XYZ file of C-alpha atoms in Angstrom:
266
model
C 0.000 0.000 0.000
C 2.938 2.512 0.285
C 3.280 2.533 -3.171
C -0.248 4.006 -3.953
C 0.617 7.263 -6.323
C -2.846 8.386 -6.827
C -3.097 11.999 -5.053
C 0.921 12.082 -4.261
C 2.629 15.468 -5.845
C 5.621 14.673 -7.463
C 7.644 18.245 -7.718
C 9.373 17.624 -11.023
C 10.478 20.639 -13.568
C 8.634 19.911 -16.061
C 6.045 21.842 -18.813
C 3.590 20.717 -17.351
C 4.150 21.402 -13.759
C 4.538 24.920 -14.860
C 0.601 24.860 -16.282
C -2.012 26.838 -14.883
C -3.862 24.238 -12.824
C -7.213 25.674 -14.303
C -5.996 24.857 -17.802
C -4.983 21.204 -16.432
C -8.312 20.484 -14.512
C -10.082 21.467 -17.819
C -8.217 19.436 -19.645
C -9.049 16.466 -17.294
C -12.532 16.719 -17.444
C -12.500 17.202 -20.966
C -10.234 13.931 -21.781
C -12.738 11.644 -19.106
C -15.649 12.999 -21.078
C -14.056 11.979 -24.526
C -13.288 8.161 -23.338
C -16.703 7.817 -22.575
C -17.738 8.451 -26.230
C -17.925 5.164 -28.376
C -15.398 5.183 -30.621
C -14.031 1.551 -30.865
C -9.653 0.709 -30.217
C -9.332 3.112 -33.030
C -10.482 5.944 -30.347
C -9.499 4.536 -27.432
C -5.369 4.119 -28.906
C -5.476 7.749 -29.898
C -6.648 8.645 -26.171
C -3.647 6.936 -25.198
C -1.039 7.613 -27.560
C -1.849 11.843 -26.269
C -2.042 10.571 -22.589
C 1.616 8.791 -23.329
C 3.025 12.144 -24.804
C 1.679 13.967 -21.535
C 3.244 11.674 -19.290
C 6.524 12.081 -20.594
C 6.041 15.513 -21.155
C 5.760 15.518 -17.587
C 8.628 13.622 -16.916
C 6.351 11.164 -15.642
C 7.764 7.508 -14.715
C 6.229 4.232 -16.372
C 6.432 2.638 -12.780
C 5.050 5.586 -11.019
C 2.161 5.387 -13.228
C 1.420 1.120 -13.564
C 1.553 1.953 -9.334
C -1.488 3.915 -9.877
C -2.998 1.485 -11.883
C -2.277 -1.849 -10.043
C -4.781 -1.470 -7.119
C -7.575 -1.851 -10.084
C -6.578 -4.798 -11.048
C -8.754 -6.930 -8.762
C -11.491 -4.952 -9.467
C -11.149 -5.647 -13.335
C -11.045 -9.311 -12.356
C -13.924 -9.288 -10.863
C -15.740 -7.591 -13.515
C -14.739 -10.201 -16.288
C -15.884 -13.168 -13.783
C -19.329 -11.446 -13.638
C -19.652 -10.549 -16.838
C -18.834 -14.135 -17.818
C -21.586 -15.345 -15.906
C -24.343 -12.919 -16.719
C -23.494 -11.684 -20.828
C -24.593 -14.502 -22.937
C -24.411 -13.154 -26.406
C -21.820 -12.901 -28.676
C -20.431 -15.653 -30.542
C -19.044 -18.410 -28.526
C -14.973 -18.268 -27.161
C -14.589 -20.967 -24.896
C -16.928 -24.537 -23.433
C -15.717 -26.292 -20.738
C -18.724 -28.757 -20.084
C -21.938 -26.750 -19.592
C -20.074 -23.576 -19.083
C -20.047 -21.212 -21.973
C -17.374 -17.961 -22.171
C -18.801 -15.606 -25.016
C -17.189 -13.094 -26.978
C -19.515 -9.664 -25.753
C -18.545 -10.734 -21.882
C -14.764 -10.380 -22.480
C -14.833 -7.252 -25.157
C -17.002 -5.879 -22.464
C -15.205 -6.306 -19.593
C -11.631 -5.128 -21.726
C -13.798 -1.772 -22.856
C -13.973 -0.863 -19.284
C -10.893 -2.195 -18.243
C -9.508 0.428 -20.946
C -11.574 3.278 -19.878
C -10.355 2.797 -16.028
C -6.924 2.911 -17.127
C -6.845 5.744 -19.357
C -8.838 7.359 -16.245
C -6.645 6.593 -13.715
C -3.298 7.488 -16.368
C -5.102 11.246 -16.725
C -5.847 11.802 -13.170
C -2.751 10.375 -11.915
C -0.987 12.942 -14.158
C -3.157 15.482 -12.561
C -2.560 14.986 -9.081
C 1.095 14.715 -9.645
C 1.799 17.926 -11.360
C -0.392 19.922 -9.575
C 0.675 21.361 -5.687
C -2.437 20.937 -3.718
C -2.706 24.661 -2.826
C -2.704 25.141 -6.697
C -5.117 22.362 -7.437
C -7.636 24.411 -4.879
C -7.278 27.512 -6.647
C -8.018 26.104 -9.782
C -10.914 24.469 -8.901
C -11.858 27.576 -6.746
C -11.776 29.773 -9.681
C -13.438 26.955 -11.972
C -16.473 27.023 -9.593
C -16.362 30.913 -8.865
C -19.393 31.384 -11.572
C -21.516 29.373 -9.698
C -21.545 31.666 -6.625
C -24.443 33.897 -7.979
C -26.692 30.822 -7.339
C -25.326 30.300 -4.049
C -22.561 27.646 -4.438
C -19.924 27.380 -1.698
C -16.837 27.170 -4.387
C -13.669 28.211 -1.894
C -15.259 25.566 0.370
C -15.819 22.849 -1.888
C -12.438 23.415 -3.201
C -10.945 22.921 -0.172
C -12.962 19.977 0.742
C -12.054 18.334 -2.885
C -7.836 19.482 -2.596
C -7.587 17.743 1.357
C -9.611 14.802 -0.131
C -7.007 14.072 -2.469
C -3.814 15.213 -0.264
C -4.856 13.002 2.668
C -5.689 9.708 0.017
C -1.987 8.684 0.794
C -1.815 9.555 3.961
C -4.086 7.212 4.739
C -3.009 4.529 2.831
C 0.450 4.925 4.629
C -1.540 4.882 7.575
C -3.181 1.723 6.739
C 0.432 0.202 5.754
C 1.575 1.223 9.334
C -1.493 -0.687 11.007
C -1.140 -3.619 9.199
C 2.587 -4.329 10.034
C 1.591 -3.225 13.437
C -1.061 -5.887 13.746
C 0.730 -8.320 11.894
C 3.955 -7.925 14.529
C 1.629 -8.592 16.974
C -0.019 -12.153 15.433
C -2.928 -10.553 13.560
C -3.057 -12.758 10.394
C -5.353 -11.135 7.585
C -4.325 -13.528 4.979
C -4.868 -17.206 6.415
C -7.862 -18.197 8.760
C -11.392 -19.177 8.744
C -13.605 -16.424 7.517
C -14.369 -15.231 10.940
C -11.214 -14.675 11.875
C -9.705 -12.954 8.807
C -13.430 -10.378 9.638
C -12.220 -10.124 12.940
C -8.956 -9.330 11.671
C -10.178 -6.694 9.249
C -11.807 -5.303 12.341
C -8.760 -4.535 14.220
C -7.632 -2.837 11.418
C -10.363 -0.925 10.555
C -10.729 0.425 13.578
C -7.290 2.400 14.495
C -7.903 3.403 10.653
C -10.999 5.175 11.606
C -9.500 6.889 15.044
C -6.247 7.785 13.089
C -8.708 9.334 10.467
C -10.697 11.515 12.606
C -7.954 12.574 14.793
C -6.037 13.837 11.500
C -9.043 15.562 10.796
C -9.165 17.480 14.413
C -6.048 18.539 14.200
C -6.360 19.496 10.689
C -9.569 21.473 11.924
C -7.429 22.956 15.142
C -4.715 24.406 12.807
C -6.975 26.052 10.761
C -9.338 27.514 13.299
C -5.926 28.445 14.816
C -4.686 30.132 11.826
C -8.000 32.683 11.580
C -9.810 30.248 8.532
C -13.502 31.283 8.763
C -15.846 29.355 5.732
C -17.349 31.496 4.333
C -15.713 34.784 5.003
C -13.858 37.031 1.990
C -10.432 35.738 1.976
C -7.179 37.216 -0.257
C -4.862 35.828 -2.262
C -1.045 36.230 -2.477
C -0.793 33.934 -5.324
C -2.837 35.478 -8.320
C -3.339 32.570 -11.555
C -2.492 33.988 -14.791
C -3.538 32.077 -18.417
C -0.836 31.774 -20.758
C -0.398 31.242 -24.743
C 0.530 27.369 -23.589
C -2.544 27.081 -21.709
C -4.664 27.619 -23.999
C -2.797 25.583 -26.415
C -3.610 22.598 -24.321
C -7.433 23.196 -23.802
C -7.262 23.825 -27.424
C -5.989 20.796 -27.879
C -7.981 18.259 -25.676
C -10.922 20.176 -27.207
C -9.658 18.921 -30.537
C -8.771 15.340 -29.344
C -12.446 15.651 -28.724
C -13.984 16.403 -31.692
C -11.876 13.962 -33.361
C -13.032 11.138 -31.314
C -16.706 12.362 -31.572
C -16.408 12.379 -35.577
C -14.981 8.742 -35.113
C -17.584 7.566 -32.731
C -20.368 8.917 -35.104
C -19.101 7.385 -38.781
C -17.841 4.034 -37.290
């Protein structure tokens, strides 16, 4: 678990790093919204040949990236075993006995195994060129419109930035208890299944008074640094659009359109 990357800032000099983090977090949302449009491999390899040049643009490591992706594995498992048990059209790839594997269950289940991953790719590329005092900015300013109707934007900007900068704190945390309960003859791999619950237990449970006790004294040091919600606040660190900026909103809106003409004459 201490090598979960999604959330860490890596502080790299690269292009990217130098972005404005409005320009990045539109760029983000516009590159999730394109992999959701149907556009076959054809689509899905061009979404990933521009996320590849962004990584290394980034200076980006292969390893740092497959860390982000490896927790997801399990979960793409599982969606091929229940897909295999519940799609049953398609022409037929494997029969052992009465079992039947067809073709839709596994293109199905490697569609959204390709969608995760190019998600996980773009956000992890996100999180790790972006400070997290930048990243609430940007989103800040993103959701500043919004404040004629009422919207809390400075406050849901914050809540969104510590969401992501405590992610691997917590999973470090989580690393810590489980070598701690493990030292003291917790097993949470062997057992009979009431055992390896109870042993979840005892792990869930520091988890949760670690958790809120970061949280308190997160709360303490702000109260105790004069942060009121909803109060006018300054800014000593003004965001400024550049030519490059706009060359990369530019271009993700571009990526789009290209996908969207191949989703609509495949």
């Amino acid at each position: 678990m201490g090598n979960f990357t999604l959330g860490r800032y890596l502080p790299l000099n690269s292009p990217i790093h130098r972005m404005d983090p409005r320009a990045k977090i539109m760029a983000m949302l516009l590159v999730l919204i394109t992999i959701f449009f149907p556009a076959g491999w054809l689509g899905y390899a061009i979404i990933f040949a521009c996320a590849a040049v962004i990584i290394i643009v980034a200076k980006l490591s292969v390893s740092f990236i497959w860390k982000a992706m490896k927790p997801m594995l399990f979960m793409l498992v599982f969606l091929l075993l229940i897909n295999i048990l519940v799609v049953k059209t398609g022409s037929v790839w494997l029969t052992i006995g009465s079992f039947t594997v067809y073709s839709d269950a596994v293109t199905q289940t490697l569609y959204i195994a390709v969608r995760l991953l190019l998600m996980i790719m773009i956000t992890t590329c996100l999180t790790a060129t972006t400070k997290p005092l930048e990243m609430t900015l940007g989103i800040e300013d993103l959701l500043s419109p919004f404040q004629k109707i009422g919207l809390p934007s400075h406050e849901i900007a914050m809540l969104i930035s510590i969401a992501l900068r405590f992610i691997p704190d917590l999973i470090d945390e989580t690393a810590r208890i489980m070598k701690a309960q493990e030292s003291r003859g917790v097993d949470m791999k062997e057992g009979k299944l009431m055992e390896r619950v109870m042993a979840i237990l005892s792990l869930i449970v520091p988890l949760f008074v670690s958790a809120f006790q970061r949280a308190e004294d997160l709360a303490n040091a702000m109260e105790a640094r004069g942060y009121a919600p909803g109060e006018p606040r300054t800014r000593y660190k003004q965001l400024k659009m550049q030519a490059k900026d706009w060359l990369l909103i530019v271009g993700c809106c571009t990526l789009m359109g290209i996908i969207i003409w191949i989703a609509w004459f495949k």
